[in-house]
CSV table of C-alpha atoms and ligand atoms in Angstrom, one decimal:
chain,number,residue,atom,x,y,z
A,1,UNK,CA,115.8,110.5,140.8
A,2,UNK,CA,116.0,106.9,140.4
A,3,UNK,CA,114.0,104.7,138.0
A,4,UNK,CA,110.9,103.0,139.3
A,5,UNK,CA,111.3,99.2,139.7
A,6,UNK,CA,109.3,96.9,138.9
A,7,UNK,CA,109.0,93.7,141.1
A,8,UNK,CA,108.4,90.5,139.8
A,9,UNK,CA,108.5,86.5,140.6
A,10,UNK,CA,112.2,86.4,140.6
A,11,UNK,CA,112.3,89.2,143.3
A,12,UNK,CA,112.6,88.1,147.2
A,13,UNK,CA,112.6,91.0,149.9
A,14,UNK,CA,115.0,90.5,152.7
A,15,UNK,CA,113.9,91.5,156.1
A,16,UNK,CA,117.1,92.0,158.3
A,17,UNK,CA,116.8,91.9,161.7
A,18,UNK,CA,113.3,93.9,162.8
A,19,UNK,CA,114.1,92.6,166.4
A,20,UNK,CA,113.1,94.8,169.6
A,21,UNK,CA,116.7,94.7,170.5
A,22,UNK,CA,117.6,97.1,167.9
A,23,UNK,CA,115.0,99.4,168.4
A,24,UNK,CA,114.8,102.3,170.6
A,25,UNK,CA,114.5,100.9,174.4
A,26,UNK,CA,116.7,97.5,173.4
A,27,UNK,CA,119.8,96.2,174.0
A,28,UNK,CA,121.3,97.3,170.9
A,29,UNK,CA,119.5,100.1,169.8
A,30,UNK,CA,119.5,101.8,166.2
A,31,UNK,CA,118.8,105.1,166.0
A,32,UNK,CA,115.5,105.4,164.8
A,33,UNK,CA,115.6,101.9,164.2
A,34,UNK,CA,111.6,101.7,164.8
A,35,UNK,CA,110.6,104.3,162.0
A,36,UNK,CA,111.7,101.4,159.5
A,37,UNK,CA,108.6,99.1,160.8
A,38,UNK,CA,106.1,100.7,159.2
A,39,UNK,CA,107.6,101.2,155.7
A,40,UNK,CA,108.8,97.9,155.7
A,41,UNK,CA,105.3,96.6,156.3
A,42,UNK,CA,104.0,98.3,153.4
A,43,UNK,CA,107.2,97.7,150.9
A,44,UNK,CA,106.2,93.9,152.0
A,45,UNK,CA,102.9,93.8,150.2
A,46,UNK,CA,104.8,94.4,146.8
A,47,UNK,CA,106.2,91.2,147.4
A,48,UNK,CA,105.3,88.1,146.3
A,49,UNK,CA,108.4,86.5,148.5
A,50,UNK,CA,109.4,87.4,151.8
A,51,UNK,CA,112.5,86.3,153.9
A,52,UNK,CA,112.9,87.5,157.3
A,53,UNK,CA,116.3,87.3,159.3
A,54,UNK,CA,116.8,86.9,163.0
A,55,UNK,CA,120.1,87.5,165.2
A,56,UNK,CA,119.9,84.4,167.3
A,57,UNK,CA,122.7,84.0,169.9
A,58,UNK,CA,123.3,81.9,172.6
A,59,UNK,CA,123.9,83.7,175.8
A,60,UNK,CA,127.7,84.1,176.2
A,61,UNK,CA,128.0,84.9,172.8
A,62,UNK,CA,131.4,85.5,171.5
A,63,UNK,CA,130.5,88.7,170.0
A,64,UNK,CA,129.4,89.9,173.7
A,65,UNK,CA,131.5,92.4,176.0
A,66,UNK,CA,130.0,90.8,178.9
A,67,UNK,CA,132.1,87.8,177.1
A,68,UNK,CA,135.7,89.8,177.3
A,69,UNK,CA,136.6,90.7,180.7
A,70,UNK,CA,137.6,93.9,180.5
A,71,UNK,CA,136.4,94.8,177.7
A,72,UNK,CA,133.8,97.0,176.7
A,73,UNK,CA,131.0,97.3,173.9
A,74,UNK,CA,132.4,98.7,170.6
A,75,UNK,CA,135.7,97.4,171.4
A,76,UNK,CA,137.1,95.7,168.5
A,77,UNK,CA,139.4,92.1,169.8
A,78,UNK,CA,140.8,90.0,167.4
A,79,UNK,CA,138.4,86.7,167.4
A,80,UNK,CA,140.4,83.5,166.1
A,81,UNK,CA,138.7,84.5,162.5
A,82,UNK,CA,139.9,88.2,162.9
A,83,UNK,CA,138.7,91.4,164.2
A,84,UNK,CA,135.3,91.8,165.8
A,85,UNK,CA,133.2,94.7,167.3
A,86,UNK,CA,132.0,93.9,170.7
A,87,UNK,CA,128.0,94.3,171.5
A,88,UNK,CA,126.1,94.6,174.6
A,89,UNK,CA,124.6,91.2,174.8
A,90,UNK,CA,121.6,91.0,172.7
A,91,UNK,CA,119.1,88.7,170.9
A,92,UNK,CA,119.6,86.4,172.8
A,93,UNK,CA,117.9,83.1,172.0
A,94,UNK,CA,114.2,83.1,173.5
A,95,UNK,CA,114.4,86.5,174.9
A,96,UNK,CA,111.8,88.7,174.6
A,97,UNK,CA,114.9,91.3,172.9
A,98,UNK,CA,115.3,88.5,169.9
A,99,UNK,CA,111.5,88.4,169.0
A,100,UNK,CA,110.2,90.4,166.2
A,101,UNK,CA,109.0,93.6,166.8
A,102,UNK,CA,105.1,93.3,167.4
A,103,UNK,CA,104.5,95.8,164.6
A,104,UNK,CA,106.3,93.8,162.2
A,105,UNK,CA,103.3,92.5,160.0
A,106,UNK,CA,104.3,90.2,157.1
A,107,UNK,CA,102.6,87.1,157.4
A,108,UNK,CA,103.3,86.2,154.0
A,109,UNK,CA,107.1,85.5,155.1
A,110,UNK,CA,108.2,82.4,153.6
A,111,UNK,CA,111.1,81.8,155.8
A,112,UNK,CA,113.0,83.0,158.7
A,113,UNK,CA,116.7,82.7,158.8
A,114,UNK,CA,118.3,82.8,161.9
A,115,UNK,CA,122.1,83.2,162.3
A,116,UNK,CA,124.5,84.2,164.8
A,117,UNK,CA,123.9,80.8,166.9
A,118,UNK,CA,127.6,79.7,166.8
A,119,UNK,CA,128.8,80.5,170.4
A,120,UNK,CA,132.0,81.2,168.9
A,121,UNK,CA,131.3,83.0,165.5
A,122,UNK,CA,129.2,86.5,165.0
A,123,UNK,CA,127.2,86.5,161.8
A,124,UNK,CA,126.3,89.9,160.6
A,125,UNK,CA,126.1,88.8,156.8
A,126,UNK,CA,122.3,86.8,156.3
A,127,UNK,CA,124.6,84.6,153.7
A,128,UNK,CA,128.1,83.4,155.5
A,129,UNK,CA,129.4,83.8,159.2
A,130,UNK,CA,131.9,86.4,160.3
A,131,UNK,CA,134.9,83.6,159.8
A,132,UNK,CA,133.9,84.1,156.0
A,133,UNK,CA,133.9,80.2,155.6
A,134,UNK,CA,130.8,79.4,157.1
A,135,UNK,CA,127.6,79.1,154.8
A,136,UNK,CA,123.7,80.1,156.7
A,137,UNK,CA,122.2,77.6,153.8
A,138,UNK,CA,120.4,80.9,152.2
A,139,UNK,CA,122.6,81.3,148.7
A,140,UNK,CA,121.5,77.5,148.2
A,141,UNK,CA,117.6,77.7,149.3
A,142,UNK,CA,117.3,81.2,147.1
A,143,UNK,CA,118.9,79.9,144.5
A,144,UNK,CA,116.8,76.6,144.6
A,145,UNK,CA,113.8,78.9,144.3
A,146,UNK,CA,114.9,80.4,141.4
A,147,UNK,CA,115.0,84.1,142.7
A,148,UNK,CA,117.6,86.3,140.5
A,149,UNK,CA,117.2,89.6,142.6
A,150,UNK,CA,117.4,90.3,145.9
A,151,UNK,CA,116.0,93.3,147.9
A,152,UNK,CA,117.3,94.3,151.3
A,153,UNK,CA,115.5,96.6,154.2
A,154,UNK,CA,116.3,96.7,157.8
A,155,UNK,CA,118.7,97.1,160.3
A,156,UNK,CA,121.5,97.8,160.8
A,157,UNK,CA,122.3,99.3,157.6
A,158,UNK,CA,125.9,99.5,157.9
A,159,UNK,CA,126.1,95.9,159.6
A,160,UNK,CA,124.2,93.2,158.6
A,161,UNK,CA,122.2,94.8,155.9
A,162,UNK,CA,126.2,95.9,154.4
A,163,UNK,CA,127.3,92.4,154.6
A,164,UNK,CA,124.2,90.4,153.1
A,165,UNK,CA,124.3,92.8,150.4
A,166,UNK,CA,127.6,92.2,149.8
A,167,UNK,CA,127.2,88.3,149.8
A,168,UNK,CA,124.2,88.4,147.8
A,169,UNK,CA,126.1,90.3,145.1
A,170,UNK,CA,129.3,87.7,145.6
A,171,UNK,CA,126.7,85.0,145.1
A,172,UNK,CA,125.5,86.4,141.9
A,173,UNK,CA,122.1,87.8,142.9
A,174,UNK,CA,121.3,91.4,141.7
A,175,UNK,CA,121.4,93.3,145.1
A,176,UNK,CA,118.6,96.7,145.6
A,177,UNK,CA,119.6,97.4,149.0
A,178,UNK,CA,115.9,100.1,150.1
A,179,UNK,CA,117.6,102.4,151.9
A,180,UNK,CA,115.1,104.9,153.9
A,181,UNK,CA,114.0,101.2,155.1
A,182,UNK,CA,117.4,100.9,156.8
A,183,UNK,CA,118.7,102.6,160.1
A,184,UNK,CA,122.4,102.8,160.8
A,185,UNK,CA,124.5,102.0,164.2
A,186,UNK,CA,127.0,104.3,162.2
A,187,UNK,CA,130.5,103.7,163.9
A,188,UNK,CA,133.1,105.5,163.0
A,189,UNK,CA,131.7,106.6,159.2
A,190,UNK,CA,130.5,103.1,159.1
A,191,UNK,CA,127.2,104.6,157.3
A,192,UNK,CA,129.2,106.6,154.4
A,193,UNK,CA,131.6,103.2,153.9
A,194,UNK,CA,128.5,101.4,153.4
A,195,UNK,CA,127.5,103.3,150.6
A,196,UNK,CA,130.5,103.6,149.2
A,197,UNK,CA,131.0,99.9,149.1
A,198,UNK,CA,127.6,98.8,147.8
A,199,UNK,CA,128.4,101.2,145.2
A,200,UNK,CA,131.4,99.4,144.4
A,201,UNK,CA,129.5,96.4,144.1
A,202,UNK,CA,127.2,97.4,142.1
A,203,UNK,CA,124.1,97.0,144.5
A,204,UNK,CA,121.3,99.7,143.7
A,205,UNK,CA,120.1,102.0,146.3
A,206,UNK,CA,116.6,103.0,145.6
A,207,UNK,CA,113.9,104.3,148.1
A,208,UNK,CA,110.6,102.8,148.3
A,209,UNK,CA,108.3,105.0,146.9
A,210,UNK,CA,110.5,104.1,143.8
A,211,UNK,CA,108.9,100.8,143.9
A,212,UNK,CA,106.2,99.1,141.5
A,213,UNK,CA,104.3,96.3,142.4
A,214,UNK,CA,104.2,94.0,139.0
A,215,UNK,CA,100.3,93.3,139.3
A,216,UNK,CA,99.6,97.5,139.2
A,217,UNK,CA,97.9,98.1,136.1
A,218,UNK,CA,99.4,100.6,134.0
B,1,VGL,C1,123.8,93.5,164.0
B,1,VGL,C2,125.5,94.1,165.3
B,1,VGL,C3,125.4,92.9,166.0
B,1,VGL,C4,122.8,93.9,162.9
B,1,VGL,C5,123.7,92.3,164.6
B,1,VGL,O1,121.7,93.3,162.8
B,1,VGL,O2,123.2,94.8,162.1
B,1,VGL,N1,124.7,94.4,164.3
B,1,VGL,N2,124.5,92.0,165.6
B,2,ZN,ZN1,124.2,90.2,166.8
């Protein structure tokens, strides 16, 4: 049994990817990736500071099998930055499948970060692009805020929640990575590697009910 946490002012909760595409009946479907909404919605009104993220590709994305003739989704090819799973084409840009899920209901989110718009470059990390060079802007705007921990909750756990957890660490944030507010694609083992590796990084997994809100009275 974990520790409660405590949230406070320095704490930002990162909402990754609560699109309809990667819910049941979308282009990308998680597995149970709808179940998260709710739970997220509540964890949400412990926080003071909300981000949301957004996959947001162009159509003809790079990271699309429709892209590849020939290819097929969950392929990996090798993309001129390295290997790369191929998707069905989702999220893309002004689609009904890229919009927030209706149930979503944070409207104290301070920001949305979109990512994945480079035609030519998938982004699963919230932080840098698949090349590993390319910066979103969000290490420099949390950092300018001041936050010192950062909370993760979404989807896909073993994708783009894995990889912003990851950066976040890299970038010197303190990473609690919510997990029964995650759902995973879970590739190949990708699930079990994902916990292994955010152990190795010293992220926290915790589950929400393990969560305190700082103005509680105690
Ligand atoms: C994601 C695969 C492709 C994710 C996004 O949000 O985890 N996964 N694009
Ligand atoms: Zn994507």
């Amino acid at each position: 049994m974990t520790k409660t946490v405590t949230v406070n002012e320095r704490d930002v909760l990162l909402v990754v990817d609560i699109q309809n595409d990667f819910c049941p009946g979308g282009a990308l479907a998680v597995p149970r990736g709808d179940e998260v909404v709710a739970p997220i919605n509540l964890l949400a009104g412990n926080f003071a500071h909300v981000v949301l993220t957004q996959d947001w590709h162009p159509p003809g994305h790079l990271s699309f099998a429709s892209s590849h003739p020939g290819r097929r989704p969950f392929d990996t090819i090798m993309a001129p930055y390295g290997p790369q799973v191929l998707w069905p084409d989702h999220c893309v840009q002004g689609t009904r499948g890229a919009e927030f899920r209706e149930d979503l209901h944070i409207p104290h989110a301070e920001l949305v970060l979109r990512k994945g718009y480079r035609r030519g470059i998938d982004s699963y990390s919230a932080f840098c692009e698949n090349d590993r060079k390319t910066p979103t802007g969000l290490a420099g705007y949390l950092r300018e805020r001041g936050f010192e921990r950062i909370f993760l909750a979404g989807l896909a756990f073993d994708f783009c929640v894995r990889y912003s957890a990851a950066d976040a660490r890299r970038e010197g944030f303190g990473v609690i990575v919510v997990e029964d507010c995650c759902r995973a694609i879970d590739l190949e083992g990708s699930a079990a590697a994902t916990r292994e590796s955010l152990q190795a990084l010293d992220a926290v997994c915790v589950t929400a009910d393990r969560m305190v809100p700082a103005s509680t009275p105690r």
